[in-house]
Amino acid sequence: MNFKYRARASNGEMVEGNVDASDQKSALNDLRGQGMIVVNLTAQGGVRSSAKSSPAPKPSSSSSSGGMSLKSLMNLDIGHLLSGGKVPLKSLMVFFRQLATMENAGLSLATSIDVIAGGEKNASLRFALQNIKGRLDRGMPLSQAMSQEKAFNTLIISLIEAGEEGGLLGQSLEQSATLLEKQEQLRTKIRSAMFYPSFIMIFAIGILILFFMFLVPKFEETFAALNIDLPQVTLIMFGIGNWFSRNWYIVAGVFAAIILGLHFLSTNKATKGTMDKIKLKIPVMKDLILKAAMARSSRTLSALTSAGVPIVRGLEMAEGTAGNRAVEEGYQALRQGVIRGISLGDSARQAKIFPVLVSQMMRIGEETGHLDNMLERVATWYDQELDEQVKATVSLLEPMLIVFVGGIIAIIATSIFAPVTSAIVQLS
């Protein structure tokens, strides 16, 4: 089969030509062996090599028509609607791991998906798998069948498509499961870093609200009945308590406005870029965000490069997994640099957002022809760094939170017990 390619040669020049190979994977390997980074690769005549798909699987013996009964369809649809159409990352990870095992065992895709769908608890994923099963029975390739379901993003679909084209579908399914597993682990690390301090802060604020709304008025009535001189700190606390009791809705409104405002600014297209850049300037947070983005995007690009996805397409999808607009702009610069013939390492260095380690590993990967391995090492290193960063962040926040909560308790104790002591002295 003849393929037309556009690639960057080892001297940095953009070259175009044709190469004969049995499939896209072989063509990519031949070009990489010549020290080239493939930008685009299409079958001769302008037909994408994805047209060469794996043979359509035979219908599963467990379902002669590949369809569903009206009752089961209605039940699936109701469950799908109740779950909001969302599929947890863990459910997708388990699905791809099961499908890879069955594919390597020699079962047809239609049979495998039918079996998995039968035991799937998530209604949205089960509904999607039933739809995919029907499309497979009609002769549609797996990647194309998945592309019509919202449960599967373009990154996963591209990996599956590359596996179909290269005859390595089982390997691509394993890669998809591993990639989702790493993403879930990364998300768990970030959540664990934020859970403890968030819990302590919310707990402390809740105690303060209850104290000022219910206890301060009682103490004020008691001290007024005793007719004693109150210390300044107690008077200030009573003033705050009285104001809070009268204007609590203002405090709640301001707090809600701040939360909603920050959420809006962080999600609105016009302001998200600015907010993302601000986050990268906040101490502690900037390291967590940047390391998470580097780990996530590097592993994505490594998986796509290893699967045979052209580098420009891989950079575009890695950009979509970065999770921060500043890092996304860095990947856009990388993509434009590759198209212009600039090496990845040089483009990463010029983009500024990428740490020196990333640009150096990209350069080494290009020079040695093992870009996917170097990117995987970068992702693994940042995973380890993120672990250490999470531990260091929690260790740093613990004493700060203890001092904060202890300070609040000290102020409250001083405000309450000072007048009590004064009253006892006066009565004696």
Short mmCIF file of C-alpha atoms in Angstrom, two decimals:
data_model
loop_
_atom_site.label_atom_id
_atom_site.label_comp_id
_atom_site.label_asym_id
_atom_site.label_seq_id
_atom_site.Cartn_x
_atom_site.Cartn_y
_atom_site.Cartn_z
CA MET A 1 0.00 0.00 0.00
CA ASN A 2 1.31 3.43 -0.93
CA PHE A 3 1.22 6.35 1.55
CA LYS A 4 1.88 10.03 0.99
CA TYR A 5 3.68 11.67 3.90
CA ARG A 6 4.78 15.07 5.15
CA ALA A 7 7.50 14.98 7.77
CA ARG A 8 10.38 16.87 9.34
CA ALA A 9 13.74 15.38 8.43
CA SER A 10 16.67 15.07 10.86
CA ASN A 11 18.19 18.29 9.45
CA GLY A 12 15.02 20.22 10.36
CA GLU A 13 13.65 20.56 6.83
CA MET A 14 10.07 19.71 5.93
CA VAL A 15 9.93 16.99 3.28
CA GLU A 16 7.13 15.31 1.36
CA GLY A 17 7.11 12.01 -0.46
CA ASN A 18 5.65 8.55 -0.80
CA VAL A 19 6.42 5.33 1.00
CA ASP A 20 5.26 1.76 0.35
CA ALA A 21 4.17 -0.26 3.38
CA SER A 22 1.63 -2.90 4.34
CA ASP A 23 -0.20 -0.53 6.70
CA GLN A 24 0.07 2.85 8.41
CA LYS A 25 2.01 1.47 11.39
CA SER A 26 4.70 0.03 9.13
CA ALA A 27 4.88 3.27 7.15
CA LEU A 28 5.35 5.28 10.32
CA ASN A 29 8.07 2.91 11.55
CA ASP A 30 9.91 3.14 8.21
CA LEU A 31 9.87 6.93 8.32
CA ARG A 32 10.93 7.04 11.96
CA GLY A 33 13.79 4.72 11.11
CA GLN A 34 15.01 7.41 8.71
CA GLY A 35 15.02 9.95 11.56
CA MET A 36 11.83 11.71 10.48
CA ILE A 37 8.99 13.09 12.59
CA VAL A 38 5.75 12.47 10.70
CA VAL A 39 3.40 15.45 10.47
CA ASN A 40 0.80 13.90 8.18
CA LEU A 41 0.31 10.50 6.60
CA THR A 42 -2.46 9.59 4.16
CA ALA A 43 -3.14 6.72 1.83
CA GLN A 44 -2.36 7.38 -1.85
CA GLY A 45 -5.19 9.19 -3.57
CA GLY A 46 -6.07 11.30 -0.50
CA VAL A 47 -7.96 8.53 1.28
CA ARG A 48 -7.08 8.41 4.94
CA SER A 49 -5.45 5.21 6.01
CA SER A 50 -8.15 4.90 8.63
CA ALA A 51 -10.31 3.61 5.81
CA LYS A 52 -8.33 0.41 6.14
CA SER A 53 -10.11 -0.81 9.20
CA SER A 54 -10.09 -4.15 10.88
CA PRO A 55 -12.55 -6.66 9.44
CA ALA A 56 -16.09 -6.30 10.67
CA PRO A 57 -16.66 -8.75 13.51
CA LYS A 58 -19.26 -11.43 13.10
CA PRO A 59 -22.50 -11.02 15.01
CA SER A 60 -22.43 -12.45 18.48
CA SER A 61 -24.11 -15.79 18.94
CA SER A 62 -25.71 -14.42 22.08
CA SER A 63 -27.81 -12.02 20.03
CA SER A 64 -29.02 -13.03 16.60
CA SER A 65 -30.17 -9.57 15.64
CA GLY A 66 -27.72 -7.44 17.61
CA GLY A 67 -30.64 -5.36 18.86
CA MET A 68 -32.46 -4.92 22.16
CA SER A 69 -36.01 -5.52 23.21
CA LEU A 70 -38.24 -2.47 23.62
CA LYS A 71 -38.40 -3.06 27.38
CA SER A 72 -34.62 -3.27 27.84
CA LEU A 73 -34.13 -0.23 25.60
CA MET A 74 -36.57 1.78 27.70
CA ASN A 75 -34.88 0.68 30.94
CA LEU A 76 -31.45 1.58 29.62
CA ASP A 77 -32.63 4.95 28.39
CA ILE A 78 -34.22 5.81 31.76
CA GLY A 79 -31.06 4.78 33.60
CA HIS A 80 -29.01 6.75 31.12
CA LEU A 81 -31.07 9.87 31.75
CA LEU A 82 -30.97 9.44 35.53
CA SER A 83 -27.17 9.22 35.49
CA GLY A 84 -26.94 12.41 33.47
CA GLY A 85 -25.16 10.70 30.59
CA LYS A 86 -21.86 10.73 32.49
CA VAL A 87 -19.50 7.77 32.69
CA PRO A 88 -16.98 7.64 35.57
CA LEU A 89 -13.33 7.29 34.61
CA LYS A 90 -13.05 4.09 36.64
CA SER A 91 -15.89 2.46 34.68
CA LEU A 92 -14.17 3.28 31.37
CA MET A 93 -10.86 1.98 32.68
CA VAL A 94 -12.38 -1.35 33.71
CA PHE A 95 -14.23 -1.61 30.38
CA PHE A 96 -11.08 -1.17 28.27
CA ARG A 97 -9.12 -3.58 30.46
CA GLN A 98 -11.84 -6.24 30.05
CA LEU A 99 -12.15 -5.62 26.33
CA ALA A 100 -8.38 -5.91 25.85
CA THR A 101 -8.32 -9.23 27.71
CA MET A 102 -11.14 -10.64 25.58
CA GLU A 103 -9.59 -9.31 22.36
CA ASN A 104 -6.26 -10.96 23.17
CA ALA A 105 -8.13 -14.17 24.01
CA GLY A 106 -9.55 -14.25 20.48
CA LEU A 107 -13.18 -13.31 21.12
CA SER A 108 -14.90 -11.13 18.54
CA LEU A 109 -15.45 -7.48 19.44
CA ALA A 110 -19.22 -7.80 19.19
CA THR A 111 -19.29 -10.78 21.54
CA SER A 112 -16.90 -9.14 24.00
CA ILE A 113 -18.87 -5.90 24.17
CA ASP A 114 -22.14 -7.79 24.51
CA VAL A 115 -20.74 -9.75 27.47
CA ILE A 116 -19.32 -6.62 29.14
CA ALA A 117 -22.54 -4.67 28.61
CA GLY A 118 -24.51 -7.45 30.28
CA GLY A 119 -22.58 -6.98 33.53
CA GLU A 120 -22.08 -3.20 33.40
CA LYS A 121 -23.68 -1.33 36.32
CA ASN A 122 -23.32 2.19 34.95
CA ALA A 123 -26.47 2.87 32.91
CA SER A 124 -24.84 5.41 30.57
CA LEU A 125 -21.94 3.13 29.66
CA ARG A 126 -24.24 0.14 29.28
CA PHE A 127 -26.46 2.15 26.94
CA ALA A 128 -23.41 3.27 24.90
CA LEU A 129 -22.08 -0.31 24.67
CA GLN A 130 -25.43 -1.60 23.40
CA ASN A 131 -25.36 1.05 20.67
CA ILE A 132 -21.77 0.17 19.76
CA LYS A 133 -22.67 -3.53 19.62
CA GLY A 134 -25.40 -2.78 17.09
CA ARG A 135 -23.02 -0.76 14.91
CA LEU A 136 -20.38 -3.50 15.02
CA ASP A 137 -22.98 -6.02 13.86
CA ARG A 138 -23.66 -3.75 10.88
CA GLY A 139 -19.95 -3.84 9.93
CA MET A 140 -18.78 -0.53 11.38
CA PRO A 141 -15.18 -0.35 12.77
CA LEU A 142 -14.85 -0.04 16.55
CA SER A 143 -13.29 3.44 16.47
CA GLN A 144 -16.08 4.77 14.25
CA ALA A 145 -18.74 3.10 16.41
CA MET A 146 -17.25 4.67 19.56
CA SER A 147 -16.95 8.11 17.97
CA GLN A 148 -20.76 8.40 17.97
CA GLU A 149 -20.95 8.04 21.75
CA LYS A 150 -20.20 10.91 24.16
CA ALA A 151 -18.72 8.48 26.68
CA PHE A 152 -15.51 8.19 24.60
CA ASN A 153 -13.36 11.25 23.90
CA THR A 154 -11.27 11.90 20.78
CA LEU A 155 -8.07 10.84 22.54
CA ILE A 156 -9.33 7.31 23.22
CA ILE A 157 -10.91 7.05 19.77
CA SER A 158 -7.61 8.03 18.10
CA LEU A 159 -5.76 5.34 20.06
CA ILE A 160 -8.33 2.73 19.01
CA GLU A 161 -8.19 3.91 15.40
CA ALA A 162 -4.39 3.66 15.37
CA GLY A 163 -4.61 0.15 16.80
CA GLU A 164 -7.05 -0.91 14.09
CA GLU A 165 -4.84 0.50 11.36
CA GLY A 166 -1.69 -1.15 12.69
CA GLY A 167 -3.28 -4.49 13.54
CA LEU A 168 -2.55 -3.90 17.25
CA LEU A 169 -6.03 -3.31 18.61
CA GLY A 170 -5.39 -5.30 21.79
CA GLN A 171 -2.34 -3.19 22.55
CA SER A 172 -4.28 0.03 21.93
CA LEU A 173 -7.04 -1.12 24.26
CA GLU A 174 -4.44 -1.80 26.97
CA GLN A 175 -2.92 1.64 26.35
CA SER A 176 -6.34 3.24 26.71
CA ALA A 177 -6.96 1.45 30.01
CA THR A 178 -3.52 2.41 31.34
CA LEU A 179 -3.95 6.03 30.27
CA LEU A 180 -7.33 6.28 32.02
CA GLU A 181 -5.88 4.61 35.09
CA LYS A 182 -3.05 7.14 35.28
CA GLN A 183 -5.50 10.01 34.83
CA GLU A 184 -7.63 8.68 37.71
CA GLN A 185 -4.56 8.32 39.93
CA LEU A 186 -3.53 11.88 39.11
CA ARG A 187 -7.01 13.20 39.90
CA THR A 188 -6.98 11.32 43.21
CA LYS A 189 -3.63 12.84 44.17
CA ILE A 190 -4.87 16.36 43.55
CA ARG A 191 -8.08 15.74 45.48
CA SER A 192 -6.17 14.30 48.42
CA ALA A 193 -3.97 17.39 48.48
CA MET A 194 -7.00 19.68 48.71
CA PHE A 195 -9.29 17.62 50.97
CA TYR A 196 -7.57 18.04 54.33
CA PRO A 197 -7.03 21.82 54.29
CA SER A 198 -10.49 22.37 52.78
CA PHE A 199 -12.12 20.28 55.50
CA ILE A 200 -10.29 22.11 58.30
CA MET A 201 -11.14 25.54 56.89
CA ILE A 202 -14.83 24.71 56.41
CA PHE A 203 -15.01 23.19 59.89
CA ALA A 204 -13.36 26.26 61.49
CA ILE A 205 -15.62 28.70 59.62
CA GLY A 206 -18.70 26.65 60.58
CA ILE A 207 -17.74 26.72 64.27
CA LEU A 208 -17.22 30.49 64.10
CA ILE A 209 -20.64 31.04 62.51
CA LEU A 210 -22.39 28.94 65.15
CA PHE A 211 -20.46 30.69 67.92
CA PHE A 212 -21.33 34.20 66.76
CA MET A 213 -24.97 33.41 65.97
CA PHE A 214 -25.93 31.44 69.08
CA LEU A 215 -23.36 31.64 71.88
CA VAL A 216 -22.21 35.26 71.73
CA PRO A 217 -25.75 36.67 72.37
CA LYS A 218 -26.11 34.39 75.43
CA PHE A 219 -22.77 35.51 76.88
CA GLU A 220 -23.63 39.15 76.23
CA GLU A 221 -26.91 38.84 78.16
CA THR A 222 -25.11 37.12 81.04
CA PHE A 223 -22.37 39.75 81.30
CA ALA A 224 -24.92 42.57 81.03
CA ALA A 225 -26.79 41.12 84.02
CA LEU A 226 -23.56 41.02 86.03
CA ASN A 227 -23.00 44.74 85.32
CA ILE A 228 -19.22 44.49 85.07
CA ASP A 229 -16.65 46.30 82.98
CA LEU A 230 -15.80 44.27 79.87
CA PRO A 231 -12.34 44.12 78.24
CA GLN A 232 -11.95 45.70 74.80
CA VAL A 233 -11.48 42.33 73.09
CA THR A 234 -14.82 41.15 74.53
CA LEU A 235 -16.62 44.29 73.40
CA ILE A 236 -15.18 43.85 69.89
CA MET A 237 -16.32 40.23 69.80
CA PHE A 238 -19.82 41.18 70.97
CA GLY A 239 -19.94 43.90 68.30
CA ILE A 240 -18.97 41.42 65.59
CA GLY A 241 -21.52 38.94 66.90
CA ASN A 242 -24.33 41.50 66.93
CA TRP A 243 -23.50 42.71 63.43
CA PHE A 244 -23.30 39.14 62.16
CA SER A 245 -26.65 38.22 63.73
CA ARG A 246 -28.33 41.20 62.07
CA ASN A 247 -26.57 40.92 58.68
CA TRP A 248 -25.83 37.22 58.27
CA TYR A 249 -27.53 37.21 54.85
CA ILE A 250 -25.00 39.81 53.64
CA VAL A 251 -22.10 37.59 54.70
CA ALA A 252 -23.71 34.55 53.06
CA GLY A 253 -24.42 36.54 49.89
CA VAL A 254 -20.86 37.88 49.65
CA PHE A 255 -19.41 34.41 50.25
CA ALA A 256 -21.67 32.85 47.61
CA ALA A 257 -20.90 35.68 45.17
CA ILE A 258 -17.16 35.12 45.59
CA ILE A 259 -17.47 31.36 45.00
CA LEU A 260 -19.77 31.75 42.00
CA GLY A 261 -17.67 34.60 40.61
CA LEU A 262 -14.45 32.59 40.78
CA HIS A 263 -16.21 29.62 39.18
CA PHE A 264 -17.56 31.81 36.38
CA LEU A 265 -14.18 33.44 35.73
CA SER A 266 -12.47 30.03 35.69
CA THR A 267 -14.93 28.49 33.22
CA ASN A 268 -15.87 31.41 30.96
CA LYS A 269 -13.95 31.30 27.68
CA ALA A 270 -13.19 35.02 27.79
CA THR A 271 -11.60 34.95 31.25
CA LYS A 272 -10.38 31.35 31.69
CA GLY A 273 -6.99 32.07 30.15
CA THR A 274 -6.32 34.95 32.53
CA MET A 275 -7.44 32.93 35.55
CA ASP A 276 -5.28 29.98 34.52
CA LYS A 277 -2.24 32.24 34.28
CA ILE A 278 -3.02 33.73 37.70
CA LYS A 279 -3.18 30.22 39.19
CA LEU A 280 0.35 29.59 37.91
CA LYS A 281 1.57 32.54 40.01
CA ILE A 282 0.04 31.44 43.32
CA PRO A 283 2.61 29.80 45.64
CA VAL A 284 2.15 26.06 46.20
CA MET A 285 -0.81 25.92 43.77
CA LYS A 286 1.35 26.73 40.75
CA ASP A 287 3.61 23.71 41.33
CA LEU A 288 0.66 21.35 41.73
CA ILE A 289 -1.06 22.64 38.59
CA LEU A 290 2.05 22.66 36.39
CA LYS A 291 3.28 19.22 37.46
CA ALA A 292 -0.18 17.72 37.00
CA ALA A 293 -0.46 19.29 33.53
CA MET A 294 2.99 18.05 32.50
CA ALA A 295 2.30 14.52 33.75
CA ARG A 296 -1.11 14.32 32.07
CA SER A 297 -0.15 15.82 28.70
CA SER A 298 3.23 14.05 28.43
CA ARG A 299 1.67 10.65 29.05
CA THR A 300 -1.05 11.41 26.51
CA LEU A 301 1.47 12.42 23.84
CA SER A 302 3.59 9.36 24.65
CA ALA A 303 0.65 6.98 24.21
CA LEU A 304 -0.41 8.59 20.94
CA THR A 305 3.12 8.64 19.52
CA SER A 306 3.65 5.01 20.49
CA ALA A 307 0.36 4.05 18.82
CA GLY A 308 1.45 5.65 15.55
CA VAL A 309 -0.66 8.81 15.61
CA PRO A 310 1.07 11.60 13.60
CA ILE A 311 2.88 14.07 15.85
CA VAL A 312 0.78 17.11 14.93
CA ARG A 313 -2.45 15.31 15.78
CA GLY A 314 -0.85 13.99 18.97
CA LEU A 315 0.17 17.49 20.07
CA GLU A 316 -3.35 18.73 19.41
CA MET A 317 -4.87 16.08 21.67
CA ALA A 318 -2.20 16.48 24.36
CA GLU A 319 -3.14 20.15 24.38
CA GLY A 320 -6.71 19.18 25.19
CA THR A 321 -5.65 17.18 28.28
CA ALA A 322 -3.40 19.89 29.78
CA GLY A 323 -6.20 21.40 31.86
CA ASN A 324 -4.65 24.88 31.92
CA ARG A 325 -4.91 27.52 29.21
CA ALA A 326 -1.29 28.63 29.59
CA VAL A 327 -0.06 25.06 29.04
CA GLU A 328 -2.51 24.65 26.15
CA GLU A 329 -1.00 27.72 24.48
CA GLY A 330 2.42 26.13 24.95
CA TYR A 331 1.27 23.03 23.07
CA GLN A 332 -0.18 25.22 20.34
CA ALA A 333 3.27 26.78 19.96
CA LEU A 334 4.79 23.29 19.80
CA ARG A 335 2.36 22.26 17.08
CA GLN A 336 3.01 25.38 15.00
CA GLY A 337 6.76 24.89 15.46
CA VAL A 338 6.63 21.32 14.15
CA ILE A 339 4.60 22.44 11.14
CA ARG A 340 7.23 25.12 10.42
CA GLY A 341 10.03 22.56 10.77
CA ILE A 342 11.34 23.50 14.22
CA SER A 343 12.29 20.62 16.51
CA LEU A 344 10.09 19.81 19.49
CA GLY A 345 12.89 20.48 21.95
CA ASP A 346 13.59 23.94 20.52
CA SER A 347 9.89 24.78 20.33
CA ALA A 348 9.38 23.71 23.96
CA ARG A 349 12.29 25.88 25.07
CA GLN A 350 10.94 28.89 23.20
CA ALA A 351 7.42 28.38 24.63
CA LYS A 352 8.70 29.22 28.16
CA ILE A 353 5.86 27.37 29.91
CA PHE A 354 7.63 23.99 29.61
CA PRO A 355 10.27 23.19 32.26
CA VAL A 356 13.83 22.57 31.07
CA LEU A 357 13.45 18.84 31.75
CA VAL A 358 10.59 18.55 29.25
CA SER A 359 12.41 20.38 26.43
CA GLN A 360 15.59 18.36 27.00
CA MET A 361 13.79 15.01 27.04
CA MET A 362 11.92 15.96 23.87
CA ARG A 363 15.20 16.83 22.18
CA ILE A 364 16.79 13.54 23.28
CA GLY A 365 13.73 11.60 22.17
CA GLU A 366 13.86 13.18 18.72
CA GLU A 367 17.58 12.54 18.31
CA THR A 368 17.39 8.91 19.43
CA GLY A 369 14.06 8.10 17.75
CA HIS A 370 12.44 7.17 21.09
CA LEU A 371 10.22 10.18 21.68
CA ASP A 372 7.43 8.06 23.18
CA ASN A 373 9.78 6.50 25.75
CA MET A 374 11.24 9.88 26.75
CA LEU A 375 7.77 11.39 27.17
CA GLU A 376 6.68 8.43 29.30
CA ARG A 377 9.72 8.99 31.51
CA VAL A 378 8.80 12.66 31.82
CA ALA A 379 5.26 11.71 32.86
CA THR A 380 6.53 9.16 35.40
CA TRP A 381 8.97 11.68 36.86
CA TYR A 382 6.26 14.31 37.26
CA ASP A 383 3.94 11.71 38.83
CA GLN A 384 6.61 11.09 41.47
CA GLU A 385 7.20 14.81 41.90
CA LEU A 386 3.48 15.35 42.34
CA ASP A 387 3.40 12.71 45.07
CA GLU A 388 6.18 14.52 46.91
CA GLN A 389 4.51 17.87 46.31
CA VAL A 390 1.23 16.62 47.77
CA LYS A 391 3.00 15.32 50.88
CA ALA A 392 5.00 18.54 51.25
CA THR A 393 1.87 20.68 50.80
CA VAL A 394 -0.05 18.77 53.46
CA SER A 395 2.96 18.90 55.80
CA LEU A 396 3.20 22.66 55.28
CA LEU A 397 -0.49 23.34 55.71
CA GLU A 398 -0.93 21.26 58.86
CA PRO A 399 1.02 23.60 61.21
CA MET A 400 -0.46 26.66 59.50
CA LEU A 401 -4.00 25.37 60.04
CA ILE A 402 -3.21 24.42 63.63
CA VAL A 403 -1.95 27.95 64.29
CA PHE A 404 -5.03 29.42 62.57
CA VAL A 405 -7.55 27.32 64.50
CA GLY A 406 -5.57 27.73 67.72
CA GLY A 407 -5.53 31.49 67.27
CA ILE A 408 -9.31 31.58 66.89
CA ILE A 409 -9.78 29.46 70.00
CA ALA A 410 -7.37 31.67 71.96
CA ILE A 411 -9.25 34.83 70.99
CA ILE A 412 -12.59 33.29 71.92
CA ALA A 413 -11.27 31.96 75.23
CA THR A 414 -9.72 35.31 76.11
CA SER A 415 -12.93 37.16 75.22
CA ILE A 416 -15.11 34.90 77.37
CA PHE A 417 -12.94 34.02 80.34
CA ALA A 418 -11.44 37.46 80.93
CA PRO A 419 -14.83 38.97 81.96
CA VAL A 420 -15.64 35.85 84.00
CA THR A 421 -12.37 36.23 85.91
CA SER A 422 -13.02 39.94 86.36
CA ALA A 423 -16.53 39.23 87.70
CA ILE A 424 -15.21 36.68 90.19
CA VAL A 425 -12.63 39.19 91.46
CA GLN A 426 -15.25 41.93 91.84
CA LEU A 427 -17.66 39.61 93.68
CA SER A 428 -14.98 38.45 96.08
#
